[in-house]
mmCIF file of C-alpha atoms in Angstrom:
data_model
loop_
_atom_site.group_PDB
_atom_site.id
_atom_site.type_symbol
_atom_site.label_atom_id
_atom_site.label_comp_id
_atom_site.label_asym_id
_atom_site.label_seq_id
_atom_site.Cartn_x
_atom_site.Cartn_y
_atom_site.Cartn_z
ATOM 1 C CA MET A 1 -0.111 0.135 0.018
ATOM 2 C CA ASP A 2 1.820 3.349 -1.288
ATOM 3 C CA VAL A 3 -0.868 5.900 -0.237
ATOM 4 C CA PHE A 4 -2.540 5.929 3.144
ATOM 5 C CA GLN A 5 -3.927 8.077 6.323
ATOM 6 C CA TYR A 6 -1.834 9.115 8.997
ATOM 7 C CA ILE A 7 -2.787 10.978 12.260
ATOM 8 C CA THR A 8 -0.773 12.107 15.156
ATOM 9 C CA SER A 9 -0.942 14.063 18.162
ATOM 10 C CA LYS A 10 0.984 16.753 16.246
ATOM 11 C CA ALA A 11 -0.560 16.499 12.781
ATOM 12 C CA GLU A 12 -3.242 14.866 10.716
ATOM 13 C CA TYR A 13 -2.526 13.957 7.107
ATOM 14 C CA PRO A 14 -5.442 12.865 4.997
ATOM 15 C CA LEU A 15 -3.410 11.583 2.219
ATOM 16 C CA ILE A 16 0.280 10.011 2.846
ATOM 17 C CA PHE A 17 2.559 8.868 -0.060
ATOM 18 C CA LEU A 18 5.215 6.424 0.760
ATOM 19 C CA ASP A 19 8.562 6.887 -1.198
ATOM 20 C CA ASP A 20 10.997 4.292 -1.522
ATOM 21 C CA ASN A 21 14.254 6.901 -2.212
ATOM 22 C CA PRO A 22 15.728 8.594 0.748
ATOM 23 C CA PHE A 23 14.531 11.887 1.132
ATOM 24 C CA ILE A 24 17.027 14.669 -0.422
ATOM 25 C CA PRO A 25 15.524 18.219 -0.198
ATOM 26 C CA GLU A 26 16.255 20.944 -2.680
ATOM 27 C CA GLU A 27 15.200 24.079 -0.556
ATOM 28 C CA GLU A 28 17.053 25.411 2.229
ATOM 29 C CA ILE A 29 16.188 24.434 5.250
ATOM 30 C CA PHE A 30 19.024 26.021 7.499
ATOM 31 C CA LYS A 31 20.570 29.520 7.344
ATOM 32 C CA VAL A 32 23.731 31.030 8.789
ATOM 33 C CA VAL A 33 22.973 34.592 10.009
ATOM 34 C CA LYS A 34 25.718 37.534 10.775
ATOM 35 C CA SER A 35 24.935 39.682 13.652
ATOM 36 C CA ASP A 36 27.515 42.180 15.178
ATOM 37 C CA ASN A 37 29.606 39.613 17.371
ATOM 38 C CA HIS A 38 28.319 36.283 16.364
ATOM 39 C CA TYR A 39 26.965 33.738 13.986
ATOM 40 C CA LYS A 40 23.747 32.114 14.208
ATOM 41 C CA ILE A 41 22.239 29.128 12.889
ATOM 42 C CA ILE A 42 18.604 29.181 12.389
ATOM 43 C CA ASN A 43 15.716 26.728 10.766
ATOM 44 C CA THR A 44 14.286 28.655 7.861
ATOM 45 C CA ALA A 45 11.796 25.931 6.387
ATOM 46 C CA TYR A 46 9.492 23.161 7.427
ATOM 47 C CA PHE A 47 11.707 20.353 8.660
ATOM 48 C CA GLY A 48 9.178 17.487 9.181
ATOM 49 C CA PHE A 49 8.995 14.950 11.593
ATOM 50 C CA ILE A 50 11.446 11.903 12.315
ATOM 51 C CA ILE A 51 9.465 8.667 13.192
ATOM 52 C CA GLN A 52 11.572 6.245 15.021
ATOM 53 C CA GLU A 53 14.495 7.644 13.696
ATOM 54 C CA LYS A 54 14.041 5.355 10.161
ATOM 55 C CA LEU A 55 11.106 7.441 8.334
ATOM 56 C CA TRP A 56 10.981 11.217 7.481
ATOM 57 C CA ILE A 57 7.671 12.627 6.980
ATOM 58 C CA ARG A 58 7.482 15.826 4.970
ATOM 59 C CA HIS A 59 4.803 17.581 2.996
ATOM 60 C CA ASN A 60 2.551 14.548 2.752
ATOM 61 C CA HIS A 61 5.555 12.087 2.041
ATOM 62 C CA PHE A 62 6.831 9.118 3.896
ATOM 63 C CA HIS A 63 10.746 9.073 3.013
ATOM 64 C CA ILE A 64 13.056 6.080 4.418
ATOM 65 C CA ILE A 65 16.142 7.435 6.209
ATOM 66 C CA LYS A 66 19.569 5.783 5.379
ATOM 67 C CA GLU A 67 21.005 4.122 8.490
ATOM 68 C CA GLU A 68 24.102 6.196 8.371
ATOM 69 C CA HIS A 69 21.762 9.438 8.548
ATOM 70 C CA ARG A 70 19.177 8.436 11.164
ATOM 71 C CA TYR A 71 21.049 9.481 14.406
ATOM 72 C CA PHE A 72 22.172 12.707 13.548
ATOM 73 C CA LEU A 73 18.372 13.727 11.876
ATOM 74 C CA ASP A 74 16.823 12.619 14.607
ATOM 75 C CA LYS A 75 18.827 14.649 17.105
ATOM 76 C CA LEU A 76 18.514 17.640 14.546
ATOM 77 C CA ALA A 77 14.571 17.192 14.586
ATOM 78 C CA THR A 78 14.842 16.890 18.489
ATOM 79 C CA TRP A 79 16.761 20.284 18.604
ATOM 80 C CA ILE A 80 14.287 22.090 16.224
ATOM 81 C CA TYR A 81 11.266 21.128 17.978
ATOM 82 C CA HIS A 82 12.200 20.935 21.541
ATOM 83 C CA TYR A 83 15.510 23.240 22.228
ATOM 84 C CA GLN A 84 15.902 25.798 19.509
ATOM 85 C CA SER A 85 14.236 28.662 21.251
ATOM 86 C CA TYR A 86 16.408 27.779 24.530
ATOM 87 C CA PHE A 87 19.581 26.774 23.212
ATOM 88 C CA PRO A 88 20.179 28.566 20.043
ATOM 89 C CA LEU A 89 23.230 27.715 17.787
ATOM 90 C CA ILE A 90 25.145 30.535 18.626
ATOM 91 C CA PHE A 91 28.849 31.137 17.700
ATOM 92 C CA SER A 92 31.496 34.060 18.143
ATOM 93 C CA LYS A 93 33.384 35.187 15.276
ATOM 94 C CA GLU A 94 36.499 33.861 17.025
ATOM 95 C CA ASN A 95 34.994 30.319 16.903
ATOM 96 C CA LYS A 96 34.312 30.186 13.114
ATOM 97 C CA THR A 97 36.237 27.463 12.788
ATOM 98 C CA GLU A 98 33.609 25.237 15.084
ATOM 99 C CA LEU A 99 30.824 26.965 13.247
ATOM 100 C CA MET A 100 31.987 25.616 9.812
ATOM 101 C CA GLN A 101 32.471 22.102 11.096
ATOM 102 C CA ILE A 102 28.750 21.992 12.156
ATOM 103 C CA CYS A 103 27.720 23.710 8.949
ATOM 104 C CA THR A 104 29.704 21.180 7.095
ATOM 105 C CA ILE A 105 27.882 18.028 9.090
ATOM 106 C CA ILE A 106 24.408 19.490 8.668
ATOM 107 C CA SER A 107 25.051 20.002 4.786
ATOM 108 C CA ASN A 108 25.888 16.330 4.533
ATOM 109 C CA TYR A 109 22.014 15.662 4.996
ATOM 110 C CA VAL A 110 19.941 18.871 4.430
ATOM 111 C CA PRO A 111 20.979 22.362 2.643
ATOM 112 C CA ILE A 112 22.106 25.233 4.466
ATOM 113 C CA SER A 113 23.078 28.673 3.289
ATOM 114 C CA ILE A 114 26.491 30.006 4.288
ATOM 115 C CA PRO A 115 27.554 33.697 3.927
ATOM 116 C CA ASP A 116 30.417 34.104 1.450
ATOM 117 C CA GLU A 117 32.847 34.913 4.107
ATOM 118 C CA LEU A 118 32.443 31.393 5.875
ATOM 119 C CA GLN A 119 32.815 29.411 2.844
ATOM 120 C CA ILE A 120 35.994 27.517 3.724
ATOM 121 C CA HIS A 121 38.884 28.025 1.296
ATOM 122 C CA ASP A 122 41.602 25.366 0.985
ATOM 123 C CA PHE A 123 45.222 26.327 1.396
ATOM 124 C CA ILE A 124 48.528 24.909 0.306
ATOM 125 C CA PRO A 125 51.255 24.871 2.342
ATOM 126 C CA THR A 126 55.146 25.129 1.865
ATOM 127 C CA PHE A 127 57.451 23.775 4.117
ATOM 128 C CA ALA A 128 61.232 25.250 3.369
ATOM 129 C CA PHE A 129 63.907 23.114 5.334
ATOM 130 C CA SER A 130 67.389 24.078 5.752
ATOM 131 C CA LYS A 131 70.518 23.126 7.710
ATOM 132 C CA THR A 132 72.625 25.044 10.228
ATOM 133 C CA ARG A 133 75.243 23.524 12.046
ATOM 134 C CA ASN A 134 73.472 21.146 14.539
ATOM 135 C CA GLU A 135 69.795 21.680 13.538
ATOM 136 C CA ILE A 136 67.179 21.968 10.737
ATOM 137 C CA ALA A 137 65.366 24.821 10.293
ATOM 138 C CA LEU A 138 61.872 25.458 8.870
ATOM 139 C CA ASN A 139 60.052 28.095 7.477
ATOM 140 C CA MET A 140 56.592 27.628 6.467
ATOM 141 C CA VAL A 141 54.047 29.516 4.266
ATOM 142 C CA TRP A 142 50.674 29.020 3.669
ATOM 143 C CA SER A 143 49.096 29.703 0.150
ATOM 144 C CA PHE A 144 45.178 30.854 -0.126
ATOM 145 C CA GLY A 145 45.774 31.228 -3.833
ATOM 146 C CA GLU A 146 47.583 34.757 -4.319
ATOM 147 C CA LYS A 147 46.841 35.670 -0.164
ATOM 148 C CA GLN A 148 49.981 33.778 1.495
ATOM 149 C CA VAL A 149 50.277 33.679 5.557
ATOM 150 C CA HIS A 150 53.638 33.321 7.293
ATOM 151 C CA SER A 151 52.611 33.686 10.810
ATOM 152 C CA LYS A 152 50.283 31.569 13.195
ATOM 153 C CA GLN A 153 47.998 34.538 14.128
ATOM 154 C CA GLU A 154 47.328 35.530 10.456
ATOM 155 C CA PRO A 155 44.766 32.889 9.384
ATOM 156 C CA LEU A 156 42.679 34.540 12.305
ATOM 157 C CA SER A 157 42.203 37.566 10.592
ATOM 158 C CA LEU A 158 41.297 36.293 7.071
ATOM 159 C CA PRO A 159 38.036 37.403 5.538
ATOM 160 C CA TYR A 160 37.069 33.648 5.328
ATOM 161 C CA THR A 161 37.818 30.433 6.930
ATOM 162 C CA TYR A 162 39.579 27.325 6.163
ATOM 163 C CA GLN A 163 40.081 24.059 7.036
ATOM 164 C CA ALA A 164 40.940 23.331 10.773
ATOM 165 C CA SER A 165 41.705 19.815 10.362
ATOM 166 C CA LYS A 166 44.226 20.569 7.988
ATOM 167 C CA ASP A 167 46.151 22.822 10.149
ATOM 168 C CA ARG A 168 45.893 20.391 12.931
ATOM 169 C CA LYS A 169 47.672 17.731 10.851
ATOM 170 C CA ILE A 170 50.052 20.302 9.958
ATOM 171 C CA TYR A 171 50.931 21.288 13.637
ATOM 172 C CA HIS A 172 51.054 17.795 14.789
ATOM 173 C CA GLN A 173 53.472 16.778 12.309
ATOM 174 C CA LEU A 174 55.774 19.822 13.267
ATOM 175 C CA LEU A 175 55.538 18.434 16.905
ATOM 176 C CA SER A 176 56.414 14.691 15.613
ATOM 177 C CA ALA A 177 59.269 16.496 13.610
ATOM 178 C CA GLY A 178 60.930 18.241 16.770
ATOM 179 C CA PHE A 179 59.625 21.633 15.621
ATOM 180 C CA LYS A 180 57.620 23.962 17.532
ATOM 181 C CA GLU A 181 53.933 24.832 16.385
ATOM 182 C CA GLU A 182 55.280 28.044 14.712
ATOM 183 C CA PHE A 183 55.824 29.281 11.006
ATOM 184 C CA HIS A 184 59.306 29.427 11.874
ATOM 185 C CA SER A 185 61.162 26.979 14.089
ATOM 186 C CA LEU A 186 64.433 24.675 14.557
ATOM 187 C CA SER A 187 64.622 20.756 15.303
ATOM 188 C CA LYS A 188 67.421 18.775 16.770
ATOM 189 C CA ILE A 189 66.252 15.902 14.599
ATOM 190 C CA LYS A 190 68.821 13.650 13.362
ATOM 191 C CA VAL A 191 69.584 14.332 9.656
ATOM 192 C CA VAL A 192 68.833 10.575 8.639
ATOM 193 C CA ASP A 193 65.330 10.605 10.878
ATOM 194 C CA PHE A 194 64.491 13.582 9.162
ATOM 195 C CA PHE A 195 64.714 12.110 5.482
ATOM 196 C CA LEU A 196 63.570 8.697 6.238
ATOM 197 C CA LYS A 197 60.697 9.389 8.542
ATOM 198 C CA GLU A 198 59.507 12.855 8.796
ATOM 199 C CA LEU A 199 60.158 14.026 5.181
ATOM 200 C CA PRO A 200 57.803 11.706 3.418
ATOM 201 C CA ARG A 201 55.224 12.878 5.925
ATOM 202 C CA PHE A 202 55.713 16.448 5.114
ATOM 203 C CA ARG A 203 55.217 15.610 1.348
ATOM 204 C CA THR A 204 51.834 14.296 2.034
ATOM 205 C CA LEU A 205 50.731 17.440 3.695
ATOM 206 C CA GLY A 206 52.185 20.104 0.996
ATOM 207 C CA GLN A 207 55.279 21.381 -0.940
ATOM 208 C CA VAL A 208 58.424 20.624 0.206
ATOM 209 C CA GLN A 209 61.834 22.650 -0.321
ATOM 210 C CA LEU A 210 65.159 21.592 0.698
ATOM 211 C CA ASP A 211 68.235 24.006 0.687
ATOM 212 C CA GLU A 212 71.230 23.289 -1.306
ATOM 213 C CA SER A 213 72.925 21.609 2.188
ATOM 214 C CA LEU A 214 70.057 19.245 2.668
ATOM 215 C CA GLU A 215 69.693 18.213 -1.043
ATOM 216 C CA LYS A 216 73.595 17.369 -1.307
ATOM 217 C CA LEU A 217 72.978 14.928 1.713
ATOM 218 C CA LEU A 218 69.884 13.270 0.291
ATOM 219 C CA VAL A 219 70.236 10.658 -2.591
ATOM 220 C CA GLU A 220 66.729 9.607 -3.622
ATOM 221 C CA ASP A 221 67.602 8.336 -7.381
ATOM 222 C CA SER A 222 66.654 4.648 -7.911
ATOM 223 C CA ALA A 223 69.698 2.685 -8.865
ATOM 224 C CA VAL A 224 69.882 1.190 -12.224
ATOM 225 C CA ILE A 225 70.272 -2.702 -12.102
ATOM 226 C CA ASP A 226 72.298 -4.429 -14.885
ATOM 227 C CA ILE A 227 71.988 -8.116 -15.169
ATOM 228 C CA PHE A 228 74.442 -9.933 -17.629
ATOM 229 C CA ASP A 229 75.997 -13.132 -18.310
ATOM 230 C CA ASP A 230 79.344 -13.678 -16.460
ATOM 231 C CA GLU A 231 81.505 -16.525 -17.117
ATOM 232 C CA GLY A 232 78.956 -19.334 -16.554
ATOM 233 C CA PHE A 233 76.559 -17.377 -13.730
ATOM 234 C CA LEU A 234 74.371 -14.675 -13.759
ATOM 235 C CA SER A 235 75.728 -11.309 -12.235
ATOM 236 C CA VAL A 236 73.322 -8.483 -10.743
ATOM 237 C CA GLN A 237 75.032 -5.091 -10.526
ATOM 238 C CA PHE A 238 73.424 -2.296 -8.850
ATOM 239 C CA ASP A 239 74.832 1.203 -10.220
ATOM 240 C CA PHE A 240 74.892 3.720 -7.555
ATOM 241 C CA SER A 241 76.897 6.304 -9.379
ATOM 242 C CA MET A 242 75.670 8.995 -6.921
ATOM 243 C CA ILE A 243 78.266 7.804 -4.321
ATOM 244 C CA SER A 244 81.711 7.136 -4.193
ATOM 245 C CA GLU A 245 83.123 3.643 -5.588
ATOM 246 C CA ASP A 246 84.639 2.515 -2.560
ATOM 247 C CA GLU A 247 81.408 2.658 -0.444
ATOM 248 C CA VAL A 248 78.999 0.853 -3.289
ATOM 249 C CA LYS A 249 79.776 -2.495 -1.775
ATOM 250 C CA LYS A 250 78.816 -1.323 1.572
ATOM 251 C CA ALA A 251 75.679 -0.089 -0.121
ATOM 252 C CA ILE A 252 74.623 -3.017 -1.882
ATOM 253 C CA GLN A 253 75.228 -5.064 1.477
ATOM 254 C CA ALA A 254 72.935 -2.626 3.025
ATOM 255 C CA LEU A 255 70.375 -2.957 0.280
ATOM 256 C CA TRP A 256 70.740 -6.982 0.386
ATOM 257 C CA ASN A 257 70.106 -6.850 4.337
ATOM 258 C CA GLN A 258 66.615 -5.055 3.384
ATOM 259 C CA GLU A 259 67.886 -2.191 5.376
ATOM 260 C CA SER A 260 66.197 1.450 4.675
ATOM 261 C CA HIS A 261 68.882 3.318 3.858
ATOM 262 C CA TYR A 262 72.821 3.907 3.776
ATOM 263 C CA GLN A 263 74.822 6.743 5.247
ATOM 264 C CA THR A 264 78.043 7.143 3.448
ATOM 265 C CA LYS A 265 81.285 8.726 5.017
ATOM 266 C CA GLN A 266 80.804 12.113 4.031
ATOM 267 C CA GLY A 267 77.233 12.166 5.496
ATOM 268 C CA LYS A 268 74.893 11.220 2.489
ATOM 269 C CA VAL A 269 71.896 9.671 3.269
ATOM 270 C CA LEU A 270 71.063 6.899 0.378
ATOM 271 C CA VAL A 271 67.776 6.021 0.584
ATOM 272 C CA PHE A 272 66.499 2.664 -1.097
ATOM 273 C CA ASP A 273 63.348 2.982 -2.460
ATOM 274 C CA ASP A 274 60.596 0.169 -2.751
ATOM 275 C CA GLU A 275 61.647 -1.035 -6.037
ATOM 276 C CA SER A 276 65.252 -1.609 -5.122
ATOM 277 C CA LEU A 277 64.200 -3.505 -1.842
ATOM 278 C CA LYS A 278 61.705 -5.469 -3.874
ATOM 279 C CA VAL A 279 64.319 -6.335 -6.306
ATOM 280 C CA ALA A 280 66.865 -7.226 -3.841
ATOM 281 C CA GLN A 281 64.149 -9.554 -2.015
ATOM 282 C CA SER A 282 63.394 -11.066 -5.092
ATOM 283 C CA LEU A 283 67.064 -12.161 -5.904
ATOM 284 C CA GLN A 284 67.038 -13.725 -2.659
ATOM 285 C CA GLU A 285 64.056 -15.854 -3.382
ATOM 286 C CA LEU A 286 65.463 -16.997 -6.632
ATOM 287 C CA ARG A 287 68.555 -18.038 -4.405
ATOM 288 C CA ALA A 288 70.848 -15.606 -5.617
ATOM 289 C CA LYS A 289 74.142 -15.291 -3.476
ATOM 290 C CA PHE A 290 76.165 -12.199 -2.189
ATOM 291 C CA SER A 291 79.558 -12.231 -1.887
ATOM 292 C CA ASP A 292 82.384 -9.439 -1.584
ATOM 293 C CA GLY A 293 79.852 -7.110 -3.127
ATOM 294 C CA LYS A 294 78.696 -9.230 -5.893
ATOM 295 C CA ILE A 295 75.625 -10.756 -6.579
ATOM 296 C CA LYS A 296 75.502 -13.854 -8.593
ATOM 297 C CA MET A 297 73.196 -16.729 -9.523
ATOM 298 C CA HIS A 298 73.205 -20.027 -11.672
ATOM 299 C CA LYS A 299 72.294 -19.466 -15.449
ATOM 300 C CA SER A 300 69.578 -21.878 -15.074
ATOM 301 C CA ARG A 301 67.676 -19.161 -12.887
ATOM 302 C CA ALA A 302 67.730 -17.101 -16.425
ATOM 303 C CA PHE A 303 63.864 -17.488 -17.143
ATOM 304 C CA SER A 304 62.777 -16.967 -13.527
ATOM 305 C CA LEU A 305 64.831 -13.973 -13.557
ATOM 306 C CA SER A 306 63.627 -12.452 -16.639
ATOM 307 C CA GLU A 307 60.109 -13.234 -15.735
ATOM 308 C CA THR A 308 60.492 -11.682 -12.198
ATOM 309 C CA PHE A 309 62.113 -8.208 -13.635
ATOM 310 C CA LYS A 310 60.404 -7.751 -17.075
ATOM 311 C CA ASP A 311 58.171 -4.863 -15.939
ATOM 312 C CA LYS A 312 60.877 -3.331 -13.760
ATOM 313 C CA GLU A 313 61.613 0.052 -14.936
ATOM 314 C CA HIS A 314 65.299 0.359 -13.563
ATOM 315 C CA VAL A 315 66.353 -2.981 -14.432
ATOM 316 C CA ASN A 316 68.404 -3.733 -17.510
ATOM 317 C CA PHE A 317 69.124 -6.936 -19.334
ATOM 318 C CA SER A 318 72.232 -7.371 -21.249
ATOM 319 C CA ARG A 319 71.563 -8.518 -24.945
ATOM 320 C CA ASP A 320 73.536 -12.107 -24.121
ATOM 321 C CA PHE A 321 71.092 -12.482 -21.378
ATOM 322 C CA LYS A 322 67.936 -11.594 -23.398
ATOM 323 C CA LYS A 323 68.994 -14.212 -26.024
ATOM 324 C CA MET A 324 69.449 -16.679 -23.230
ATOM 325 C CA ALA A 325 66.253 -16.071 -21.798
ATOM 326 C CA TYR A 326 64.303 -16.130 -24.992
ATOM 327 C CA ASP A 327 66.026 -19.616 -26.194
ATOM 328 C CA LEU A 328 65.216 -21.225 -22.899
ATOM 329 C CA THR A 329 61.597 -20.427 -23.505
ATOM 330 C CA HIS A 330 61.667 -21.183 -27.407
ATOM 331 C CA PRO A 331 63.931 -23.813 -27.928
ATOM 332 C CA GLU A 332 62.398 -24.745 -31.323
ATOM 333 C CA GLU A 333 63.663 -21.475 -32.792
ATOM 334 C CA PHE A 334 67.073 -22.326 -31.666
ATOM 335 C CA ASP A 335 69.468 -22.330 -34.564
ATOM 336 C CA ILE A 336 71.819 -25.891 -34.578
ATOM 337 C CA LYS A 337 74.905 -26.724 -36.619
ATOM 338 C CA PRO A 338 74.502 -28.525 -39.524
ATOM 339 C CA TYR A 339 74.558 -32.581 -39.054
ATOM 340 C CA GLU A 340 74.790 -35.502 -41.221
ATOM 341 C CA VAL A 341 72.974 -38.620 -40.032
ATOM 342 C CA LYS A 342 71.471 -41.516 -41.966
ATOM 343 C CA ALA A 343 67.789 -40.955 -40.854
ATOM 344 C CA LYS A 344 64.921 -38.918 -41.451
ATOM 345 C CA LEU A 345 64.491 -37.253 -38.085
ATOM 346 C CA ARG A 346 60.835 -36.502 -37.175
ATOM 347 C CA SER A 347 59.552 -32.986 -36.390
ATOM 348 C CA TYR A 348 59.721 -33.900 -32.721
ATOM 349 C CA GLN A 349 63.102 -35.171 -32.662
ATOM 350 C CA LYS A 350 64.231 -32.034 -34.534
ATOM 351 C CA GLU A 351 62.784 -30.151 -31.546
ATOM 352 C CA GLY A 352 64.465 -32.428 -29.327
ATOM 353 C CA VAL A 353 67.858 -31.890 -30.909
ATOM 354 C CA LYS A 354 67.429 -27.984 -31.167
ATOM 355 C CA TRP A 355 66.593 -28.319 -27.242
ATOM 356 C CA LEU A 356 69.588 -30.516 -26.322
ATOM 357 C CA SER A 357 71.733 -28.329 -28.494
ATOM 358 C CA MET A 358 70.778 -24.798 -27.007
ATOM 359 C CA LEU A 359 71.150 -26.428 -23.474
ATOM 360 C CA ASP A 360 74.836 -27.635 -24.693
ATOM 361 C CA HIS A 361 75.267 -24.167 -26.046
ATOM 362 C CA TYR A 362 74.609 -22.264 -22.668
ATOM 363 C CA HIS A 363 76.281 -25.145 -20.602
ATOM 364 C CA PHE A 364 73.026 -26.377 -18.874
ATOM 365 C CA GLY A 365 72.115 -29.767 -18.138
ATOM 366 C CA GLY A 366 68.978 -31.660 -19.420
ATOM 367 C CA ILE A 367 66.944 -34.602 -19.450
ATOM 368 C CA LEU A 368 65.130 -36.017 -22.538
ATOM 369 C CA ALA A 369 62.442 -38.195 -20.999
ATOM 370 C CA ASP A 370 60.655 -39.331 -23.924
ATOM 371 C CA ASP A 371 58.723 -42.701 -23.964
ATOM 372 C CA MET A 372 60.611 -45.828 -24.975
ATOM 373 C CA GLY A 373 60.922 -46.065 -29.056
ATOM 374 C CA LEU A 374 60.553 -42.387 -29.597
ATOM 375 C CA GLY A 375 64.203 -41.872 -30.831
ATOM 376 C CA LYS A 376 66.131 -40.870 -27.778
ATOM 377 C CA THR A 377 68.954 -42.504 -28.789
ATOM 378 C CA LEU A 378 69.013 -40.846 -32.428
ATOM 379 C CA GLN A 379 68.477 -37.576 -30.896
ATOM 380 C CA THR A 380 71.692 -37.804 -28.721
ATOM 381 C CA ILE A 381 73.846 -39.119 -31.799
ATOM 382 C CA THR A 382 72.562 -36.080 -34.131
ATOM 383 C CA LEU A 383 73.556 -33.684 -31.087
ATOM 384 C CA LEU A 384 76.803 -35.255 -30.805
ATOM 385 C CA GLU A 385 77.426 -35.559 -34.510
ATOM 386 C CA ALA A 386 76.583 -31.683 -34.956
ATOM 387 C CA ASN A 387 78.386 -30.195 -32.157
ATOM 388 C CA LEU A 388 81.464 -32.662 -31.606
ATOM 389 C CA LYS A 389 84.604 -31.189 -33.067
ATOM 390 C CA PRO A 390 87.124 -33.659 -34.729
ATOM 391 C CA ASP A 391 89.340 -33.750 -31.563
ATOM 392 C CA GLN A 392 86.676 -33.971 -29.058
ATOM 393 C CA LYS A 393 85.019 -36.976 -27.301
ATOM 394 C CA ALA A 394 82.186 -37.630 -25.524
ATOM 395 C CA LEU A 395 81.316 -39.690 -22.389
ATOM 396 C CA ILE A 396 78.472 -42.027 -22.576
ATOM 397 C CA LEU A 397 77.303 -43.720 -19.026
ATOM 398 C CA ALA A 398 74.982 -46.777 -19.898
ATOM 399 C CA PRO A 399 74.447 -50.191 -18.340
ATOM 400 C CA ALA A 400 76.968 -52.748 -19.941
ATOM 401 C CA SER A 401 74.167 -54.596 -21.681
ATOM 402 C CA LEU A 402 73.345 -51.659 -23.770
ATOM 403 C CA LEU A 403 77.240 -50.695 -24.649
ATOM 404 C CA TYR A 404 76.990 -52.738 -27.750
ATOM 405 C CA ASN A 405 73.469 -51.366 -28.623
ATOM 406 C CA TRP A 406 75.058 -47.906 -28.454
ATOM 407 C CA LYS A 407 77.785 -48.822 -30.807
ATOM 408 C CA GLU A 408 75.615 -50.530 -33.309
ATOM 409 C CA GLU A 409 73.489 -47.461 -33.423
ATOM 410 C CA PHE A 410 76.699 -44.973 -33.917
ATOM 411 C CA ARG A 411 77.294 -47.311 -36.718
ATOM 412 C CA LYS A 412 74.108 -47.294 -38.289
ATOM 413 C CA PHE A 413 73.358 -43.764 -37.996
ATOM 414 C CA VAL A 414 77.123 -41.978 -38.521
ATOM 415 C CA PRO A 415 79.181 -44.626 -40.234
ATOM 416 C CA HIS A 416 81.418 -41.578 -41.289
ATOM 417 C CA LYS A 417 82.321 -41.173 -37.705
#
């Protein structure tokens, strides 16, 4: 039933409509009025009634109230009909911030008219840091468009209000970093702690400027990582060109230990970004070994390594490494040397020879595990015929009962050898 009659001790509604949608009034219901010394919130339009915090009756319509709005709207209705004349919402001009907090809450539910001078203006703080002998100095500026504020007292005289929650976060961060709640202050915080803990937090709040002395001490550039084939192993080299060569090993050791930074003898702070730390952790998971400032791993990890770091921006693979990783995943495309055998290899046997040749080329071992009768012996003989030089020999380990079989197979397929 969508239409019915509703009677209460307060009013009688002969025709009522039940709306499924939550009520969102378009007309102004509240207004902020300014007098000489204060501001006052008044109710300017018919509010309606709240029934059991769930239904809002207004202008012959029942509206369902969202659960998250029920408590506040019920208290607002109670204030309008029971306490407005005794306890008006009055705020002094010095309490504009608290007034705007209330207005913001009300505006989340119903329309409220606010004078232009009370409209909340956002601002962008700029934190300018410089280094003295034993301290870090801060000079802070708040920018309201073209208007700039340089002291804690100036915002109080602005012709408009601003975000109180934002300035509380700023002052809380100042105290956390050892500064005072002032626009100009000094902190005895250690440079390392400032760079690692506090500087990232200041950057989330606004713009940060570092003077030349601090910029020289902070190294944030991501390391360039080179991966290349190195005498049977894969070598991983971190290029920390921003610090001296004699400290690179120590920096890599710190990174390998998953430390957040490395501080040089000259006081520079090399901050390891998340990308570099993840690369170092991934290398350890791939069983890479770190020794004497070098990171190495077996070449058999080439494919896993290439897959792990294929989308990493600062990881460079050498051309030889890329070729090896590609060959491991596309053995059917590997170019093999010419061979001469007295047999016509089937397609899968040719692929087997290419796979074995590719493994031999990169000095890998492999197991050809085809079923019996599919030509494993022929593929092995073809591999040896194509790759063995005249002065080279190959050792075949087999049960004694198969020695003559191997000899006969060689005579059959490569009689010229």
